[in-house]
mmCIF file of C-alpha atoms in Angstrom:
data_model
loop_
_atom_site.group_PDB
_atom_site.id
_atom_site.type_symbol
_atom_site.label_atom_id
_atom_site.label_comp_id
_atom_site.label_asym_id
_atom_site.label_seq_id
_atom_site.Cartn_x
_atom_site.Cartn_y
_atom_site.Cartn_z
ATOM 1 C CA UNK A 14 -0.140 -0.052 0.229
ATOM 2 C CA UNK A 15 1.218 3.603 -0.511
ATOM 3 C CA UNK A 16 3.111 5.282 2.676
ATOM 4 C CA UNK A 17 0.579 7.380 4.593
ATOM 5 C CA UNK A 18 1.703 10.443 6.517
ATOM 6 C CA UNK A 19 0.438 10.861 9.640
ATOM 7 C CA UNK A 20 -1.396 14.361 10.091
ATOM 8 C CA UNK A 21 1.009 15.845 12.547
ATOM 9 C CA UNK A 22 4.203 15.184 11.055
ATOM 10 C CA UNK A 23 5.377 18.394 9.339
ATOM 11 C CA UNK A 24 6.069 18.401 5.233
ATOM 12 C CA UNK A 25 7.283 21.773 3.378
ATOM 13 C CA UNK A 26 9.846 22.102 0.218
ATOM 14 C CA UNK A 27 12.329 21.930 3.653
ATOM 15 C CA UNK A 28 11.584 17.932 3.676
ATOM 16 C CA UNK A 29 9.132 16.523 6.483
ATOM 17 C CA UNK A 30 10.461 16.883 10.440
ATOM 18 C CA UNK A 31 8.690 15.852 13.674
ATOM 19 C CA UNK A 32 9.616 15.011 17.175
ATOM 20 C CA UNK A 33 10.976 11.518 17.346
ATOM 21 C CA UNK A 34 9.172 8.812 17.873
ATOM 22 C CA UNK A 35 5.971 10.242 17.491
ATOM 23 C CA UNK A 36 5.494 10.889 14.735
ATOM 24 C CA UNK A 37 8.651 10.325 13.414
ATOM 25 C CA UNK A 38 9.659 6.588 13.395
ATOM 26 C CA UNK A 39 12.299 4.465 12.060
ATOM 27 C CA UNK A 40 9.040 2.613 10.334
ATOM 28 C CA UNK A 41 8.097 6.012 8.919
ATOM 29 C CA UNK A 42 12.201 7.214 7.697
ATOM 30 C CA UNK A 43 12.647 3.563 6.548
ATOM 31 C CA UNK A 44 8.957 3.835 4.128
ATOM 32 C CA UNK A 45 9.924 8.086 3.213
ATOM 33 C CA UNK A 46 13.245 6.813 1.741
ATOM 34 C CA UNK A 47 12.721 3.663 0.168
ATOM 35 C CA UNK A 48 9.803 6.124 -2.077
ATOM 36 C CA UNK A 49 12.437 8.778 -2.496
ATOM 37 C CA UNK A 50 14.861 6.314 -3.681
ATOM 38 C CA UNK A 51 12.575 4.749 -6.029
ATOM 39 C CA UNK A 52 11.311 7.983 -6.935
ATOM 40 C CA UNK A 53 14.833 9.790 -7.624
ATOM 41 C CA UNK A 54 15.816 6.635 -10.191
ATOM 42 C CA UNK A 55 12.572 6.901 -11.957
ATOM 43 C CA UNK A 56 13.662 10.446 -12.246
ATOM 44 C CA UNK A 57 17.310 10.376 -13.098
ATOM 45 C CA UNK A 58 18.013 7.139 -14.113
ATOM 46 C CA UNK A 59 20.489 7.309 -11.406
ATOM 47 C CA UNK A 60 20.559 4.728 -8.348
ATOM 48 C CA UNK A 61 23.260 5.928 -5.822
ATOM 49 C CA UNK A 62 22.041 7.788 -2.911
ATOM 50 C CA UNK A 63 24.152 9.993 -1.054
ATOM 51 C CA UNK A 64 23.424 10.110 3.194
ATOM 52 C CA UNK A 65 24.445 12.149 5.848
ATOM 53 C CA UNK A 66 23.638 13.633 9.321
ATOM 54 C CA UNK A 67 24.205 15.722 12.421
ATOM 55 C CA UNK A 68 25.114 15.009 15.593
ATOM 56 C CA UNK A 69 21.456 14.426 17.315
ATOM 57 C CA UNK A 70 21.555 11.460 19.571
ATOM 58 C CA UNK A 71 18.522 9.934 17.195
ATOM 59 C CA UNK A 72 20.836 10.162 14.384
ATOM 60 C CA UNK A 73 21.761 6.846 14.146
ATOM 61 C CA UNK A 74 18.967 5.303 14.515
ATOM 62 C CA UNK A 75 16.848 7.025 11.925
ATOM 63 C CA UNK A 76 20.245 7.216 9.698
ATOM 64 C CA UNK A 77 20.527 3.173 9.578
ATOM 65 C CA UNK A 78 16.102 2.984 8.636
ATOM 66 C CA UNK A 79 16.684 5.496 5.970
ATOM 67 C CA UNK A 80 19.840 3.226 4.629
ATOM 68 C CA UNK A 81 17.495 0.295 5.079
ATOM 69 C CA UNK A 82 14.539 1.546 2.843
ATOM 70 C CA UNK A 83 17.529 3.043 0.021
ATOM 71 C CA UNK A 84 18.443 -1.143 0.156
ATOM 72 C CA UNK A 85 15.175 -2.162 0.087
ATOM 73 C CA UNK A 86 14.202 -0.591 -3.119
ATOM 74 C CA UNK A 87 17.858 -1.847 -5.008
ATOM 75 C CA UNK A 88 19.126 1.879 -4.563
ATOM 76 C CA UNK A 89 23.017 1.755 -3.870
ATOM 77 C CA UNK A 90 23.307 3.754 -0.677
ATOM 78 C CA UNK A 91 26.813 6.467 0.436
ATOM 79 C CA UNK A 92 26.701 7.024 4.207
ATOM 80 C CA UNK A 93 28.771 10.235 4.908
ATOM 81 C CA UNK A 94 28.271 9.843 8.173
ATOM 82 C CA UNK A 95 28.259 13.494 10.693
ATOM 83 C CA UNK A 96 28.913 15.917 8.194
ATOM 84 C CA UNK A 97 27.192 19.622 7.632
ATOM 85 C CA UNK A 98 24.213 19.716 5.442
ATOM 86 C CA UNK A 99 26.454 22.068 2.729
ATOM 87 C CA UNK A 100 28.642 19.048 2.599
ATOM 88 C CA UNK A 101 26.365 16.233 1.644
ATOM 89 C CA UNK A 102 24.736 19.030 -1.184
ATOM 90 C CA UNK A 103 28.216 19.417 -2.484
ATOM 91 C CA UNK A 104 29.268 15.319 -2.556
ATOM 92 C CA UNK A 105 25.956 14.376 -4.048
ATOM 93 C CA UNK A 106 26.995 16.745 -7.225
ATOM 94 C CA UNK A 107 30.287 15.888 -6.527
ATOM 95 C CA UNK A 108 29.360 12.115 -7.163
ATOM 96 C CA UNK A 109 26.537 12.908 -9.824
ATOM 97 C CA UNK A 110 25.000 10.802 -7.634
ATOM 98 C CA UNK A 111 21.016 10.116 -7.763
ATOM 99 C CA UNK A 112 20.645 12.487 -4.861
ATOM 100 C CA UNK A 113 21.155 12.487 -1.145
ATOM 101 C CA UNK A 114 18.930 12.731 2.380
ATOM 102 C CA UNK A 115 19.948 14.507 5.206
ATOM 103 C CA UNK A 116 18.594 13.665 8.917
ATOM 104 C CA UNK A 117 19.079 16.930 10.537
ATOM 105 C CA UNK A 118 16.047 19.394 12.482
ATOM 106 C CA UNK A 119 18.053 22.076 11.992
ATOM 107 C CA UNK A 120 18.079 24.076 14.392
ATOM 108 C CA UNK A 121 14.989 23.016 15.739
ATOM 109 C CA UNK A 122 15.742 21.783 19.327
ATOM 110 C CA UNK A 123 17.299 18.025 20.312
ATOM 111 C CA UNK A 124 14.132 15.833 20.638
ATOM 112 C CA UNK A 125 13.176 16.841 16.377
ATOM 113 C CA UNK A 126 15.108 15.448 13.816
ATOM 114 C CA UNK A 127 13.919 15.315 9.841
ATOM 115 C CA UNK A 128 14.788 13.976 6.209
ATOM 116 C CA UNK A 129 15.683 17.192 3.802
ATOM 117 C CA UNK A 130 15.406 15.979 0.221
ATOM 118 C CA UNK A 131 18.675 16.746 -2.397
ATOM 119 C CA UNK A 132 18.012 16.126 -5.700
ATOM 120 C CA UNK A 133 20.703 15.200 -8.562
ATOM 121 C CA UNK A 134 22.109 18.781 -8.944
ATOM 122 C CA UNK A 135 22.793 19.211 -5.275
ATOM 123 C CA UNK A 136 20.379 20.780 -4.307
ATOM 124 C CA UNK A 137 17.379 20.519 -2.333
ATOM 125 C CA UNK A 138 14.187 20.261 -3.876
ATOM 126 C CA UNK A 139 11.888 22.991 -5.276
ATOM 127 C CA UNK A 140 8.271 23.036 -4.452
ATOM 128 C CA UNK A 141 7.612 21.361 -8.003
ATOM 129 C CA UNK A 142 9.961 18.473 -7.658
ATOM 130 C CA UNK A 143 8.207 18.144 -3.789
ATOM 131 C CA UNK A 144 4.940 18.016 -5.002
ATOM 132 C CA UNK A 145 5.374 15.268 -7.346
ATOM 133 C CA UNK A 146 7.918 13.092 -5.114
ATOM 134 C CA UNK A 147 4.481 13.528 -2.802
ATOM 135 C CA UNK A 148 2.324 12.635 -5.276
ATOM 136 C CA UNK A 149 5.309 9.579 -6.291
ATOM 137 C CA UNK A 150 4.553 8.325 -2.521
ATOM 138 C CA UNK A 151 0.641 8.973 -2.028
ATOM 139 C CA UNK A 152 0.035 6.591 -5.707
ATOM 140 C CA UNK A 153 2.169 3.772 -5.325
ATOM 141 C CA UNK A 154 4.590 1.635 -3.381
ATOM 142 C CA UNK A 155 7.507 1.487 -4.544
ATOM 143 C CA UNK A 156 8.799 -1.832 -6.025
ATOM 144 C CA UNK A 157 10.570 -3.695 -3.381
ATOM 145 C CA UNK A 158 14.041 -5.262 -4.730
ATOM 146 C CA UNK A 159 14.984 -9.138 -4.071
ATOM 147 C CA UNK A 160 16.913 -10.428 -2.369
ATOM 148 C CA UNK A 161 19.972 -10.687 -4.983
ATOM 149 C CA UNK A 162 19.102 -7.196 -5.905
ATOM 150 C CA UNK A 163 19.263 -5.022 -2.989
ATOM 151 C CA UNK A 164 21.301 -2.346 -2.468
ATOM 152 C CA UNK A 165 25.054 -2.200 -1.173
ATOM 153 C CA UNK A 166 26.194 0.610 1.550
ATOM 154 C CA UNK A 167 29.271 2.031 0.483
ATOM 155 C CA UNK A 168 31.228 4.268 3.875
ATOM 156 C CA UNK A 169 32.764 7.656 2.486
ATOM 157 C CA UNK A 170 34.693 9.517 5.251
ATOM 158 C CA UNK A 171 36.451 12.226 3.026
ATOM 159 C CA UNK A 172 33.238 14.643 1.993
ATOM 160 C CA UNK A 173 34.129 16.792 4.785
ATOM 161 C CA UNK A 174 38.073 17.097 3.796
ATOM 162 C CA UNK A 175 36.967 17.458 0.042
ATOM 163 C CA UNK A 176 34.480 20.358 1.221
ATOM 164 C CA UNK A 177 37.612 22.718 2.854
ATOM 165 C CA UNK A 178 39.405 21.655 -0.042
ATOM 166 C CA UNK A 179 37.218 23.316 -2.262
ATOM 167 C CA UNK A 180 36.114 25.988 0.019
ATOM 168 C CA UNK A 181 40.160 27.007 0.309
ATOM 169 C CA UNK A 182 39.962 27.008 -3.969
ATOM 170 C CA UNK A 183 37.803 29.709 -4.408
ATOM 171 C CA UNK A 184 38.844 32.621 -6.186
ATOM 172 C CA UNK A 185 36.790 34.781 -3.195
ATOM 173 C CA UNK A 186 38.735 33.238 -0.836
ATOM 174 C CA UNK A 187 42.218 34.889 0.393
ATOM 175 C CA UNK A 188 43.576 32.334 1.716
ATOM 176 C CA UNK A 189 47.196 34.108 2.078
ATOM 177 C CA UNK A 190 45.559 37.176 3.724
ATOM 178 C CA UNK A 191 44.017 35.126 6.016
ATOM 179 C CA UNK A 192 46.840 33.083 7.045
ATOM 180 C CA UNK A 193 48.870 36.050 7.508
ATOM 181 C CA UNK A 194 46.702 37.718 9.950
ATOM 182 C CA UNK A 195 46.474 35.064 12.430
ATOM 183 C CA UNK A 196 42.907 35.914 13.213
ATOM 184 C CA UNK A 197 41.548 34.829 16.803
ATOM 185 C CA UNK A 198 38.678 33.233 16.430
ATOM 186 C CA UNK A 199 36.051 32.135 19.051
ATOM 187 C CA UNK A 200 33.739 29.482 17.691
ATOM 188 C CA UNK A 201 30.672 27.932 19.343
ATOM 189 C CA UNK A 202 29.938 24.776 17.616
ATOM 190 C CA UNK A 203 26.668 23.467 19.914
ATOM 191 C CA UNK A 204 27.696 20.397 20.071
ATOM 192 C CA UNK A 205 26.691 19.622 16.534
ATOM 193 C CA UNK A 206 28.184 18.946 13.004
ATOM 194 C CA UNK A 207 30.101 21.976 12.507
ATOM 195 C CA UNK A 208 32.177 20.201 15.156
ATOM 196 C CA UNK A 209 33.644 18.107 12.093
ATOM 197 C CA UNK A 210 33.988 21.040 9.293
ATOM 198 C CA UNK A 211 34.755 24.270 11.505
ATOM 199 C CA UNK A 212 38.258 23.495 13.530
ATOM 200 C CA UNK A 213 39.531 22.126 10.210
ATOM 201 C CA UNK A 214 38.472 25.099 8.286
ATOM 202 C CA UNK A 215 39.851 27.515 10.609
ATOM 203 C CA UNK A 216 43.060 26.034 10.976
ATOM 204 C CA UNK A 217 43.183 25.379 7.245
ATOM 205 C CA UNK A 218 42.888 29.547 7.256
ATOM 206 C CA UNK A 219 45.708 30.290 10.325
ATOM 207 C CA UNK A 220 43.563 31.244 12.846
ATOM 208 C CA UNK A 221 43.712 30.818 16.125
ATOM 209 C CA UNK A 222 40.535 29.078 17.908
ATOM 210 C CA UNK A 223 39.062 28.953 20.477
ATOM 211 C CA UNK A 224 36.705 26.521 21.056
ATOM 212 C CA UNK A 225 33.517 25.539 22.903
ATOM 213 C CA UNK A 226 30.518 23.103 21.547
ATOM 214 C CA UNK A 227 32.673 21.111 19.285
ATOM 215 C CA UNK A 228 31.695 17.663 20.543
ATOM 216 C CA UNK A 229 29.541 16.060 18.142
ATOM 217 C CA UNK A 230 27.104 14.384 21.109
ATOM 218 C CA UNK A 231 23.870 15.725 19.573
ATOM 219 C CA UNK A 232 23.137 17.160 23.360
ATOM 220 C CA UNK A 233 22.768 21.388 22.424
ATOM 221 C CA UNK A 234 23.682 23.379 25.605
ATOM 222 C CA UNK A 235 21.766 25.734 24.732
ATOM 223 C CA UNK A 236 18.859 26.586 21.435
ATOM 224 C CA UNK A 237 20.032 25.629 17.937
ATOM 225 C CA UNK A 238 19.265 28.519 16.773
ATOM 226 C CA UNK A 239 22.318 30.903 16.355
ATOM 227 C CA UNK A 240 20.805 34.054 17.200
ATOM 228 C CA UNK A 241 22.079 36.788 19.423
ATOM 229 C CA UNK A 242 20.014 35.824 22.171
ATOM 230 C CA UNK A 243 21.198 32.507 22.663
ATOM 231 C CA UNK A 244 24.621 32.990 22.179
ATOM 232 C CA UNK A 245 25.695 34.675 26.029
ATOM 233 C CA UNK A 246 28.848 31.910 26.072
ATOM 234 C CA UNK A 247 30.182 32.839 22.873
ATOM 235 C CA UNK A 248 30.172 36.462 23.983
ATOM 236 C CA UNK A 249 32.407 35.531 27.614
ATOM 237 C CA UNK A 250 34.587 33.445 25.130
ATOM 238 C CA UNK A 251 35.262 36.318 22.792
ATOM 239 C CA UNK A 252 36.088 38.462 25.818
ATOM 240 C CA UNK A 253 37.869 36.295 27.573
ATOM 241 C CA UNK A 254 40.150 34.935 24.223
ATOM 242 C CA UNK A 255 40.555 38.084 22.885
ATOM 243 C CA UNK A 256 39.285 37.144 20.282
ATOM 244 C CA UNK A 257 38.994 39.309 16.689
ATOM 245 C CA UNK A 258 35.731 37.644 15.847
ATOM 246 C CA UNK A 259 32.659 34.919 17.577
ATOM 247 C CA UNK A 260 30.969 32.657 15.364
ATOM 248 C CA UNK A 261 28.397 30.157 15.870
ATOM 249 C CA UNK A 262 26.475 27.678 13.800
ATOM 250 C CA UNK A 263 23.677 25.375 14.281
ATOM 251 C CA UNK A 264 23.489 21.565 14.481
ATOM 252 C CA UNK A 265 24.107 20.631 10.547
ATOM 253 C CA UNK A 266 25.936 24.333 10.099
ATOM 254 C CA UNK A 267 23.467 25.741 6.916
ATOM 255 C CA UNK A 268 23.171 28.512 9.522
ATOM 256 C CA UNK A 269 26.183 30.735 10.471
ATOM 257 C CA UNK A 270 26.100 34.344 13.258
#
């Protein structure tokens, strides 16, 4: 039977999101991933989907469910692990994959999680593509692969390094100028995915860093939205470390303050 969505699941062009356990369950995630994988293959003729997540404690469970759903329709899965959402988007484009799924509720509280759907161009689905996917999902049960044609899983732990290298190669980034300045930077990664990329990037730019929330354990010590009213601890760190600038990101590093 076609997959029906719970009425309290939030559905938008940003994907689907909800509180973990109710309405966002592993069973629902597996079903959505299966439908998305089958949809992408029909639309693109490709059969590889990349999967990344932020650091939320529900991430391993829901990522495993998403991978199982994709495998069940014969889609090849590339697991990136904990990565910023922009890193996933770049990797989809670089690999010429069918698309990607980010398991992340972005700046929402820790009890929430979400699936963000990415197309083959390394961008989130637009309104038309989102509508097309949900029409596909609501119209049919995705065709399941037989035992000898299930999708396989590949691990890729180089996506972050590739992303950093790409940033350093941008003409707009004066790498040597920044290295000469040796900026002092105070950094708050809120125990999210920023911990796997921001220190690495700042080091490559020759910055001297003082950081908080660098552990990727998903236990957010503040509201994960990096708005000024939530960054008191970062302000204190800026003053204590005599930093030139303070930077804060949200759990999947698509917001920066």
